[in-house]
Amino acid sequence: AQSTLSSYNTTRAAQLKTTYAPSLEAEYLQARHDAIQEVIDECRTELSRIYPKESSNSSSKHNRTDYMIDSFEAARSVLLKLSEKLG
């Protein structure tokens, strides 16, 4: 049979793990969110620099512009879902 002290310590350890796990997960998700946001911001800045907004008279559009924009929008969508999890 388990002693009362041993049982208390086991229960207490389980309670602590249960209490701290969500906050650690939230910290991890926040760090991940911040890192993704930083990459998206840097990429948008570079996209704006490399592919400035096209005027209606310009026909010189790089053939991968739409692909790049779609890729970053997809990454942003993932980031927004992560933000919703952080609540």
PDB file of N, CA and C in Angstrom:
ATOM      1  N   ALA A   1       0.846  -1.186   0.000  1.00  0.00           N
ATOM      2  CA  ALA A   1       0.000   0.000   0.000  1.00  0.00           C
ATOM      3  C   ALA A   1       0.883   1.238   0.000  1.00  0.00           C
ATOM      4  N   GLN A   2       0.397   2.280  -0.601  1.00  0.00           N
ATOM      5  CA  GLN A   2       1.146   3.533  -0.712  1.00  0.00           C
ATOM      6  C   GLN A   2       0.941   4.347   0.564  1.00  0.00           C
ATOM      7  N   SER A   3       2.030   4.945   1.055  1.00  0.00           N
ATOM      8  CA  SER A   3       1.888   5.765   2.258  1.00  0.00           C
ATOM      9  C   SER A   3       1.128   7.041   1.916  1.00  0.00           C
ATOM     10  N   THR A   4       0.582   7.673   2.935  1.00  0.00           N
ATOM     11  CA  THR A   4      -0.181   8.909   2.737  1.00  0.00           C
ATOM     12  C   THR A   4       0.692   9.995   2.141  1.00  0.00           C
ATOM     13  N   LEU A   5       1.939  10.125   2.628  1.00  0.00           N
ATOM     14  CA  LEU A   5       2.858  11.153   2.130  1.00  0.00           C
ATOM     15  C   LEU A   5       3.199  10.901   0.665  1.00  0.00           C
ATOM     16  N   SER A   6       3.476   9.645   0.331  1.00  0.00           N
ATOM     17  CA  SER A   6       3.798   9.299  -1.048  1.00  0.00           C
ATOM     18  C   SER A   6       2.612   9.592  -1.963  1.00  0.00           C
ATOM     19  N   SER A   7       1.429   9.253  -1.521  1.00  0.00           N
ATOM     20  CA  SER A   7       0.226   9.508  -2.308  1.00  0.00           C
ATOM     21  C   SER A   7       0.018  11.006  -2.507  1.00  0.00           C
ATOM     22  N   TYR A   8       0.254  11.779  -1.445  1.00  0.00           N
ATOM     23  CA  TYR A   8       0.116  13.237  -1.535  1.00  0.00           C
ATOM     24  C   TYR A   8       1.103  13.799  -2.554  1.00  0.00           C
ATOM     25  N   ASN A   9       2.357  13.350  -2.475  1.00  0.00           N
ATOM     26  CA  ASN A   9       3.390  13.854  -3.389  1.00  0.00           C
ATOM     27  C   ASN A   9       3.078  13.486  -4.838  1.00  0.00           C
ATOM     28  N   THR A  10       2.591  12.292  -5.061  1.00  0.00           N
ATOM     29  CA  THR A  10       2.229  11.864  -6.411  1.00  0.00           C
ATOM     30  C   THR A  10       1.088  12.722  -6.952  1.00  0.00           C
ATOM     31  N   THR A  11       0.078  12.935  -6.121  1.00  0.00           N
ATOM     32  CA  THR A  11      -1.063  13.756  -6.525  1.00  0.00           C
ATOM     33  C   THR A  11      -0.627  15.189  -6.781  1.00  0.00           C
ATOM     34  N   ARG A  12       0.209  15.719  -5.902  1.00  0.00           N
ATOM     35  CA  ARG A  12       0.682  17.101  -6.031  1.00  0.00           C
ATOM     36  C   ARG A  12       1.493  17.270  -7.319  1.00  0.00           C
ATOM     37  N   ALA A  13       2.361  16.324  -7.615  1.00  0.00           N
ATOM     38  CA  ALA A  13       3.171  16.390  -8.840  1.00  0.00           C
ATOM     39  C   ALA A  13       2.266  16.378 -10.072  1.00  0.00           C
ATOM     40  N   ALA A  14       1.246  15.544 -10.055  1.00  0.00           N
ATOM     41  CA  ALA A  14       0.311  15.485 -11.184  1.00  0.00           C
ATOM     42  C   ALA A  14      -0.444  16.799 -11.324  1.00  0.00           C
ATOM     43  N   GLN A  15      -0.835  17.387 -10.191  1.00  0.00           N
ATOM     44  CA  GLN A  15      -1.537  18.675 -10.236  1.00  0.00           C
ATOM     45  C   GLN A  15      -0.647  19.767 -10.817  1.00  0.00           C
ATOM     46  N   LEU A  16       0.612  19.783 -10.418  1.00  0.00           N
ATOM     47  CA  LEU A  16       1.538  20.799 -10.932  1.00  0.00           C
ATOM     48  C   LEU A  16       1.738  20.653 -12.433  1.00  0.00           C
ATOM     49  N   LYS A  17       1.898  19.411 -12.884  1.00  0.00           N
ATOM     50  CA  LYS A  17       2.057  19.186 -14.325  1.00  0.00           C
ATOM     51  C   LYS A  17       0.829  19.667 -15.083  1.00  0.00           C
ATOM     52  N   THR A  18      -0.335  19.368 -14.548  1.00  0.00           N
ATOM     53  CA  THR A  18      -1.588  19.774 -15.188  1.00  0.00           C
ATOM     54  C   THR A  18      -1.733  21.286 -15.206  1.00  0.00           C
ATOM     55  N   THR A  19      -1.290  21.936 -14.139  1.00  0.00           N
ATOM     56  CA  THR A  19      -1.404  23.391 -14.032  1.00  0.00           C
ATOM     57  C   THR A  19      -0.443  24.106 -14.967  1.00  0.00           C
ATOM     58  N   TYR A  20       0.793  23.627 -15.056  1.00  0.00           N
ATOM     59  CA  TYR A  20       1.811  24.337 -15.833  1.00  0.00           C
ATOM     60  C   TYR A  20       1.822  23.982 -17.317  1.00  0.00           C
ATOM     61  N   ALA A  21       1.278  22.844 -17.696  1.00  0.00           N
ATOM     62  CA  ALA A  21       1.314  22.424 -19.103  1.00  0.00           C
ATOM     63  C   ALA A  21       0.644  23.427 -20.038  1.00  0.00           C
ATOM     64  N   PRO A  22      -0.563  23.915 -19.739  1.00  0.00           N
ATOM     65  CA  PRO A  22      -1.191  24.887 -20.661  1.00  0.00           C
ATOM     66  C   PRO A  22      -0.399  26.186 -20.803  1.00  0.00           C
ATOM     67  N   SER A  23       0.194  26.663 -19.709  1.00  0.00           N
ATOM     68  CA  SER A  23       0.953  27.914 -19.821  1.00  0.00           C
ATOM     69  C   SER A  23       2.222  27.710 -20.643  1.00  0.00           C
ATOM     70  N   LEU A  24       2.850  26.550 -20.512  1.00  0.00           N
ATOM     71  CA  LEU A  24       4.033  26.266 -21.330  1.00  0.00           C
ATOM     72  C   LEU A  24       3.648  26.141 -22.801  1.00  0.00           C
ATOM     73  N   GLU A  25       2.512  25.512 -23.065  1.00  0.00           N
ATOM     74  CA  GLU A  25       2.053  25.388 -24.448  1.00  0.00           C
ATOM     75  C   GLU A  25       1.730  26.766 -25.022  1.00  0.00           C
ATOM     76  N   ALA A  26       1.114  27.617 -24.213  1.00  0.00           N
ATOM     77  CA  ALA A  26       0.789  28.974 -24.665  1.00  0.00           C
ATOM     78  C   ALA A  26       2.059  29.761 -24.977  1.00  0.00           C
ATOM     79  N   GLU A  27       3.083  29.616 -24.139  1.00  0.00           N
ATOM     80  CA  GLU A  27       4.358  30.296 -24.401  1.00  0.00           C
ATOM     81  C   GLU A  27       4.974  29.799 -25.708  1.00  0.00           C
ATOM     82  N   TYR A  28       4.918  28.493 -25.916  1.00  0.00           N
ATOM     83  CA  TYR A  28       5.459  27.908 -27.142  1.00  0.00           C
ATOM     84  C   TYR A  28       4.696  28.422 -28.361  1.00  0.00           C
ATOM     85  N   LEU A  29       3.369  28.422 -28.274  1.00  0.00           N
ATOM     86  CA  LEU A  29       2.559  28.901 -29.394  1.00  0.00           C
ATOM     87  C   LEU A  29       2.799  30.385 -29.659  1.00  0.00           C
ATOM     88  N   GLN A  30       2.968  31.174 -28.596  1.00  0.00           N
ATOM     89  CA  GLN A  30       3.218  32.606 -28.771  1.00  0.00           C
ATOM     90  C   GLN A  30       4.563  32.828 -29.460  1.00  0.00           C
ATOM     91  N   ALA A  31       5.592  32.090 -29.036  1.00  0.00           N
ATOM     92  CA  ALA A  31       6.914  32.217 -29.660  1.00  0.00           C
ATOM     93  C   ALA A  31       6.844  31.813 -31.128  1.00  0.00           C
ATOM     94  N   ARG A  32       6.115  30.750 -31.405  1.00  0.00           N
ATOM     95  CA  ARG A  32       5.957  30.286 -32.790  1.00  0.00           C
ATOM     96  C   ARG A  32       5.212  31.339 -33.616  1.00  0.00           C
ATOM     97  N   HIS A  33       4.162  31.876 -33.057  1.00  0.00           N
ATOM     98  CA  HIS A  33       3.375  32.930 -33.713  1.00  0.00           C
ATOM     99  C   HIS A  33       4.263  34.123 -34.043  1.00  0.00           C
ATOM    100  N   ASP A  34       5.048  34.574 -33.068  1.00  0.00           N
ATOM    101  CA  ASP A  34       5.909  35.741 -33.268  1.00  0.00           C
ATOM    102  C   ASP A  34       6.951  35.488 -34.359  1.00  0.00           C
ATOM    103  N   ALA A  35       7.523  34.273 -34.362  1.00  0.00           N
ATOM    104  CA  ALA A  35       8.533  33.940 -35.372  1.00  0.00           C
ATOM    105  C   ALA A  35       7.916  33.911 -36.769  1.00  0.00           C
ATOM    106  N   ILE A  36       6.739  33.328 -36.894  1.00  0.00           N
ATOM    107  CA  ILE A  36       6.067  33.275 -38.196  1.00  0.00           C
ATOM    108  C   ILE A  36       5.712  34.676 -38.664  1.00  0.00           C
ATOM    109  N   GLN A  37       5.203  35.503 -37.735  1.00  0.00           N
ATOM    110  CA  GLN A  37       4.830  36.875 -38.095  1.00  0.00           C
ATOM    111  C   GLN A  37       6.047  37.654 -38.581  1.00  0.00           C
ATOM    112  N   GLU A  38       7.179  37.451 -37.930  1.00  0.00           N
ATOM    113  CA  GLU A  38       8.408  38.147 -38.329  1.00  0.00           C
ATOM    114  C   GLU A  38       8.820  37.754 -39.747  1.00  0.00           C
ATOM    115  N   VAL A  39       8.755  36.469 -40.053  1.00  0.00           N
ATOM    116  CA  VAL A  39       9.108  35.997 -41.395  1.00  0.00           C
ATOM    117  C   VAL A  39       8.150  36.580 -42.432  1.00  0.00           C
ATOM    118  N   ILE A  40       6.861  36.566 -42.126  1.00  0.00           N
ATOM    119  CA  ILE A  40       5.875  37.111 -43.068  1.00  0.00           C
ATOM    120  C   ILE A  40       6.124  38.592 -43.304  1.00  0.00           C
ATOM    121  N   ASP A  41       6.387  39.334 -42.231  1.00  0.00           N
ATOM    122  CA  ASP A  41       6.644  40.770 -42.370  1.00  0.00           C
ATOM    123  C   ASP A  41       7.877  41.035 -43.234  1.00  0.00           C
ATOM    124  N   GLU A  42       8.949  40.275 -42.989  1.00  0.00           N
ATOM    125  CA  GLU A  42      10.172  40.444 -43.783  1.00  0.00           C
ATOM    126  C   GLU A  42       9.917  40.110 -45.252  1.00  0.00           C
ATOM    127  N   CYS A  43       9.188  39.046 -45.492  1.00  0.00           N
ATOM    128  CA  CYS A  43       8.911  38.635 -46.872  1.00  0.00           C
ATOM    129  C   CYS A  43       8.021  39.645 -47.587  1.00  0.00           C
ATOM    130  N   ARG A  44       7.039  40.176 -46.883  1.00  0.00           N
ATOM    131  CA  ARG A  44       6.190  41.196 -47.509  1.00  0.00           C
ATOM    132  C   ARG A  44       7.001  42.436 -47.859  1.00  0.00           C
ATOM    133  N   THR A  45       7.902  42.821 -46.983  1.00  0.00           N
ATOM    134  CA  THR A  45       8.757  43.973 -47.253  1.00  0.00           C
ATOM    135  C   THR A  45       9.595  43.721 -48.498  1.00  0.00           C
ATOM    136  N   GLU A  46      10.182  42.532 -48.574  1.00  0.00           N
ATOM    137  CA  GLU A  46      10.995  42.188 -49.741  1.00  0.00           C
ATOM    138  C   GLU A  46      10.146  42.121 -51.008  1.00  0.00           C
ATOM    139  N   LEU A  47       8.962  41.532 -50.906  1.00  0.00           N
ATOM    140  CA  LEU A  47       8.079  41.469 -52.076  1.00  0.00           C
ATOM    141  C   LEU A  47       7.732  42.866 -52.570  1.00  0.00           C
ATOM    142  N   SER A  48       7.446  43.753 -51.637  1.00  0.00           N
ATOM    143  CA  SER A  48       7.103  45.126 -52.025  1.00  0.00           C
ATOM    144  C   SER A  48       8.283  45.824 -52.684  1.00  0.00           C
ATOM    145  N   ARG A  49       9.477  45.512 -52.185  1.00  0.00           N
ATOM    146  CA  ARG A  49      10.675  46.135 -52.752  1.00  0.00           C
ATOM    147  C   ARG A  49      10.972  45.569 -54.141  1.00  0.00           C
ATOM    148  N   ILE A  50      10.897  44.246 -54.261  1.00  0.00           N
ATOM    149  CA  ILE A  50      11.244  43.592 -55.530  1.00  0.00           C
ATOM    150  C   ILE A  50      10.152  43.784 -56.579  1.00  0.00           C
ATOM    151  N   TYR A  51       8.900  43.656 -56.161  1.00  0.00           N
ATOM    152  CA  TYR A  51       7.775  43.751 -57.084  1.00  0.00           C
ATOM    153  C   TYR A  51       6.867  44.897 -56.656  1.00  0.00           C
ATOM    154  N   PRO A  52       7.237  46.112 -56.991  1.00  0.00           N
ATOM    155  CA  PRO A  52       6.380  47.238 -56.592  1.00  0.00           C
ATOM    156  C   PRO A  52       5.003  47.112 -57.230  1.00  0.00           C
ATOM    157  N   LYS A  53       4.044  47.762 -56.620  1.00  0.00           N
ATOM    158  CA  LYS A  53       2.672  47.737 -57.156  1.00  0.00           C
ATOM    159  C   LYS A  53       2.706  48.150 -58.619  1.00  0.00           C
ATOM    160  N   GLU A  54       2.008  47.388 -59.413  1.00  0.00           N
ATOM    161  CA  GLU A  54       2.021  47.651 -60.851  1.00  0.00           C
ATOM    162  C   GLU A  54       1.039  48.761 -61.194  1.00  0.00           C
ATOM    163  N   SER A  55       1.463  49.649 -62.013  1.00  0.00           N
ATOM    164  CA  SER A  55       0.525  50.668 -62.491  1.00  0.00           C
ATOM    165  C   SER A  55      -0.319  50.047 -63.597  1.00  0.00           C
ATOM    166  N   SER A  56      -1.437  50.640 -63.892  1.00  0.00           N
ATOM    167  CA  SER A  56      -2.332  50.062 -64.903  1.00  0.00           C
ATOM    168  C   SER A  56      -1.702  50.068 -66.296  1.00  0.00           C
ATOM    169  N   ASN A  57      -0.694  50.926 -66.509  1.00  0.00           N
ATOM    170  CA  ASN A  57      -0.041  51.003 -67.819  1.00  0.00           C
ATOM    171  C   ASN A  57       1.111  50.010 -67.967  1.00  0.00           C
ATOM    172  N   SER A  58       1.538  49.440 -66.864  1.00  0.00           N
ATOM    173  CA  SER A  58       2.706  48.560 -66.901  1.00  0.00           C
ATOM    174  C   SER A  58       2.289  47.134 -67.244  1.00  0.00           C
ATOM    175  N   SER A  59       3.014  46.532 -68.150  1.00  0.00           N
ATOM    176  CA  SER A  59       2.725  45.140 -68.492  1.00  0.00           C
ATOM    177  C   SER A  59       3.873  44.238 -68.050  1.00  0.00           C
ATOM    178  N   SER A  60       4.846  44.784 -67.340  1.00  0.00           N
ATOM    179  CA  SER A  60       5.998  43.984 -66.924  1.00  0.00           C
ATOM    180  C   SER A  60       5.763  43.436 -65.521  1.00  0.00           C
ATOM    181  N   LYS A  61       5.132  42.289 -65.480  1.00  0.00           N
ATOM    182  CA  LYS A  61       4.863  41.628 -64.208  1.00  0.00           C
ATOM    183  C   LYS A  61       5.687  40.352 -64.170  1.00  0.00           C
ATOM    184  N   HIS A  62       6.433  40.181 -63.106  1.00  0.00           N
ATOM    185  CA  HIS A  62       7.258  38.986 -62.981  1.00  0.00           C
ATOM    186  C   HIS A  62       6.343  37.766 -62.940  1.00  0.00           C
ATOM    187  N   ASN A  63       6.765  36.685 -63.592  1.00  0.00           N
ATOM    188  CA  ASN A  63       5.885  35.526 -63.737  1.00  0.00           C
ATOM    189  C   ASN A  63       5.628  34.782 -62.430  1.00  0.00           C
ATOM    190  N   ARG A  64       6.395  35.045 -61.381  1.00  0.00           N
ATOM    191  CA  ARG A  64       6.174  34.351 -60.111  1.00  0.00           C
ATOM    192  C   ARG A  64       5.547  35.252 -59.045  1.00  0.00           C
ATOM    193  N   THR A  65       5.168  36.445 -59.406  1.00  0.00           N
ATOM    194  CA  THR A  65       4.596  37.375 -58.433  1.00  0.00           C
ATOM    195  C   THR A  65       3.355  36.789 -57.775  1.00  0.00           C
ATOM    196  N   ASP A  66       2.416  36.297 -58.565  1.00  0.00           N
ATOM    197  CA  ASP A  66       1.177  35.747 -58.005  1.00  0.00           C
ATOM    198  C   ASP A  66       1.463  34.544 -57.109  1.00  0.00           C
ATOM    199  N   TYR A  67       2.393  33.696 -57.537  1.00  0.00           N
ATOM    200  CA  TYR A  67       2.757  32.528 -56.733  1.00  0.00           C
ATOM    201  C   TYR A  67       3.300  32.962 -55.373  1.00  0.00           C
ATOM    202  N   MET A  68       4.189  33.947 -55.378  1.00  0.00           N
ATOM    203  CA  MET A  68       4.779  34.431 -54.127  1.00  0.00           C
ATOM    204  C   MET A  68       3.704  35.034 -53.229  1.00  0.00           C
ATOM    205  N   ILE A  69       2.845  35.838 -53.786  1.00  0.00           N
ATOM    206  CA  ILE A  69       1.788  36.470 -52.992  1.00  0.00           C
ATOM    207  C   ILE A  69       0.867  35.397 -52.402  1.00  0.00           C
ATOM    208  N   ASP A  70       0.488  34.411 -53.203  1.00  0.00           N
ATOM    209  CA  ASP A  70      -0.372  33.332 -52.713  1.00  0.00           C
ATOM    210  C   ASP A  70       0.312  32.540 -51.598  1.00  0.00           C
ATOM    211  N   SER A  71       1.621  32.314 -51.738  1.00  0.00           N
ATOM    212  CA  SER A  71       2.369  31.584 -50.713  1.00  0.00           C
ATOM    213  C   SER A  71       2.348  32.324 -49.387  1.00  0.00           C
ATOM    214  N   PHE A  72       2.554  33.628 -49.440  1.00  0.00           N
ATOM    215  CA  PHE A  72       2.574  34.399 -48.201  1.00  0.00           C
ATOM    216  C   PHE A  72       1.181  34.527 -47.604  1.00  0.00           C
ATOM    217  N   GLU A  73       0.171  34.581 -48.437  1.00  0.00           N
ATOM    218  CA  GLU A  73      -1.194  34.621 -47.909  1.00  0.00           C
ATOM    219  C   GLU A  73      -1.533  33.299 -47.216  1.00  0.00           C
ATOM    220  N   ALA A  74      -1.044  32.192 -47.769  1.00  0.00           N
ATOM    221  CA  ALA A  74      -1.263  30.886 -47.136  1.00  0.00           C
ATOM    222  C   ALA A  74      -0.563  30.836 -45.781  1.00  0.00           C
ATOM    223  N   ALA A  75       0.662  31.349 -45.724  1.00  0.00           N
ATOM    224  CA  ALA A  75       1.395  31.388 -44.453  1.00  0.00           C
ATOM    225  C   ALA A  75       0.665  32.273 -43.455  1.00  0.00           C
ATOM    226  N   ARG A  76       0.137  33.371 -43.924  1.00  0.00           N
ATOM    227  CA  ARG A  76      -0.600  34.278 -43.035  1.00  0.00           C
ATOM    228  C   ARG A  76      -1.864  33.599 -42.502  1.00  0.00           C
ATOM    229  N   SER A  77      -2.505  32.798 -43.318  1.00  0.00           N
ATOM    230  CA  SER A  77      -3.691  32.068 -42.882  1.00  0.00           C
ATOM    231  C   SER A  77      -3.351  31.127 -41.726  1.00  0.00           C
ATOM    232  N   VAL A  78      -2.225  30.434 -41.848  1.00  0.00           N
ATOM    233  CA  VAL A  78      -1.768  29.550 -40.770  1.00  0.00           C
ATOM    234  C   VAL A  78      -1.515  30.369 -39.509  1.00  0.00           C
ATOM    235  N   LEU A  79      -0.906  31.523 -39.672  1.00  0.00           N
ATOM    236  CA  LEU A  79      -0.615  32.387 -38.534  1.00  0.00           C
ATOM    237  C   LEU A  79      -1.898  32.846 -37.852  1.00  0.00           C
ATOM    238  N   LEU A  80      -2.903  33.189 -38.624  1.00  0.00           N
ATOM    239  CA  LEU A  80      -4.165  33.636 -38.036  1.00  0.00           C
ATOM    240  C   LEU A  80      -4.843  32.513 -37.254  1.00  0.00           C
ATOM    241  N   LYS A  81      -4.758  31.291 -37.767  1.00  0.00           N
ATOM    242  CA  LYS A  81      -5.320  30.151 -37.039  1.00  0.00           C
ATOM    243  C   LYS A  81      -4.592  29.955 -35.715  1.00  0.00           C
ATOM    244  N   LEU A  82      -3.274  30.125 -35.735  1.00  0.00           N
ATOM    245  CA  LEU A  82      -2.480  30.013 -34.516  1.00  0.00           C
ATOM    246  C   LEU A  82      -2.851  31.119 -33.540  1.00  0.00           C
ATOM    247  N   SER A  83      -3.081  32.310 -34.045  1.00  0.00           N
ATOM    248  CA  SER A  83      -3.498  33.432 -33.198  1.00  0.00           C
ATOM    249  C   SER A  83      -4.829  33.131 -32.516  1.00  0.00           C
ATOM    250  N   GLU A  84      -5.740  32.514 -33.254  1.00  0.00           N
ATOM    251  CA  GLU A  84      -7.043  32.166 -32.678  1.00  0.00           C
ATOM    252  C   GLU A  84      -6.880  31.165 -31.541  1.00  0.00           C
ATOM    253  N   LYS A  85      -5.935  30.212 -31.696  1.00  0.00           N
ATOM    254  CA  LYS A  85      -5.681  29.246 -30.629  1.00  0.00           C
ATOM    255  C   LYS A  85      -5.168  29.945 -29.378  1.00  0.00           C
ATOM    256  N   LEU A  86      -4.344  30.969 -29.578  1.00  0.00           N
ATOM    257  CA  LEU A  86      -3.802  31.698 -28.431  1.00  0.00           C
ATOM    258  C   LEU A  86      -4.894  32.488 -27.724  1.00  0.00           C
ATOM    259  N   GLY A  87      -5.941  32.800 -28.461  1.00  0.00           N
ATOM    260  CA  GLY A  87      -7.133  33.418 -27.927  1.00  0.00           C
ATOM    261  C   GLY A  87      -6.964  34.783 -27.478  1.00  0.00           C
TER     262      GLY A  87
END
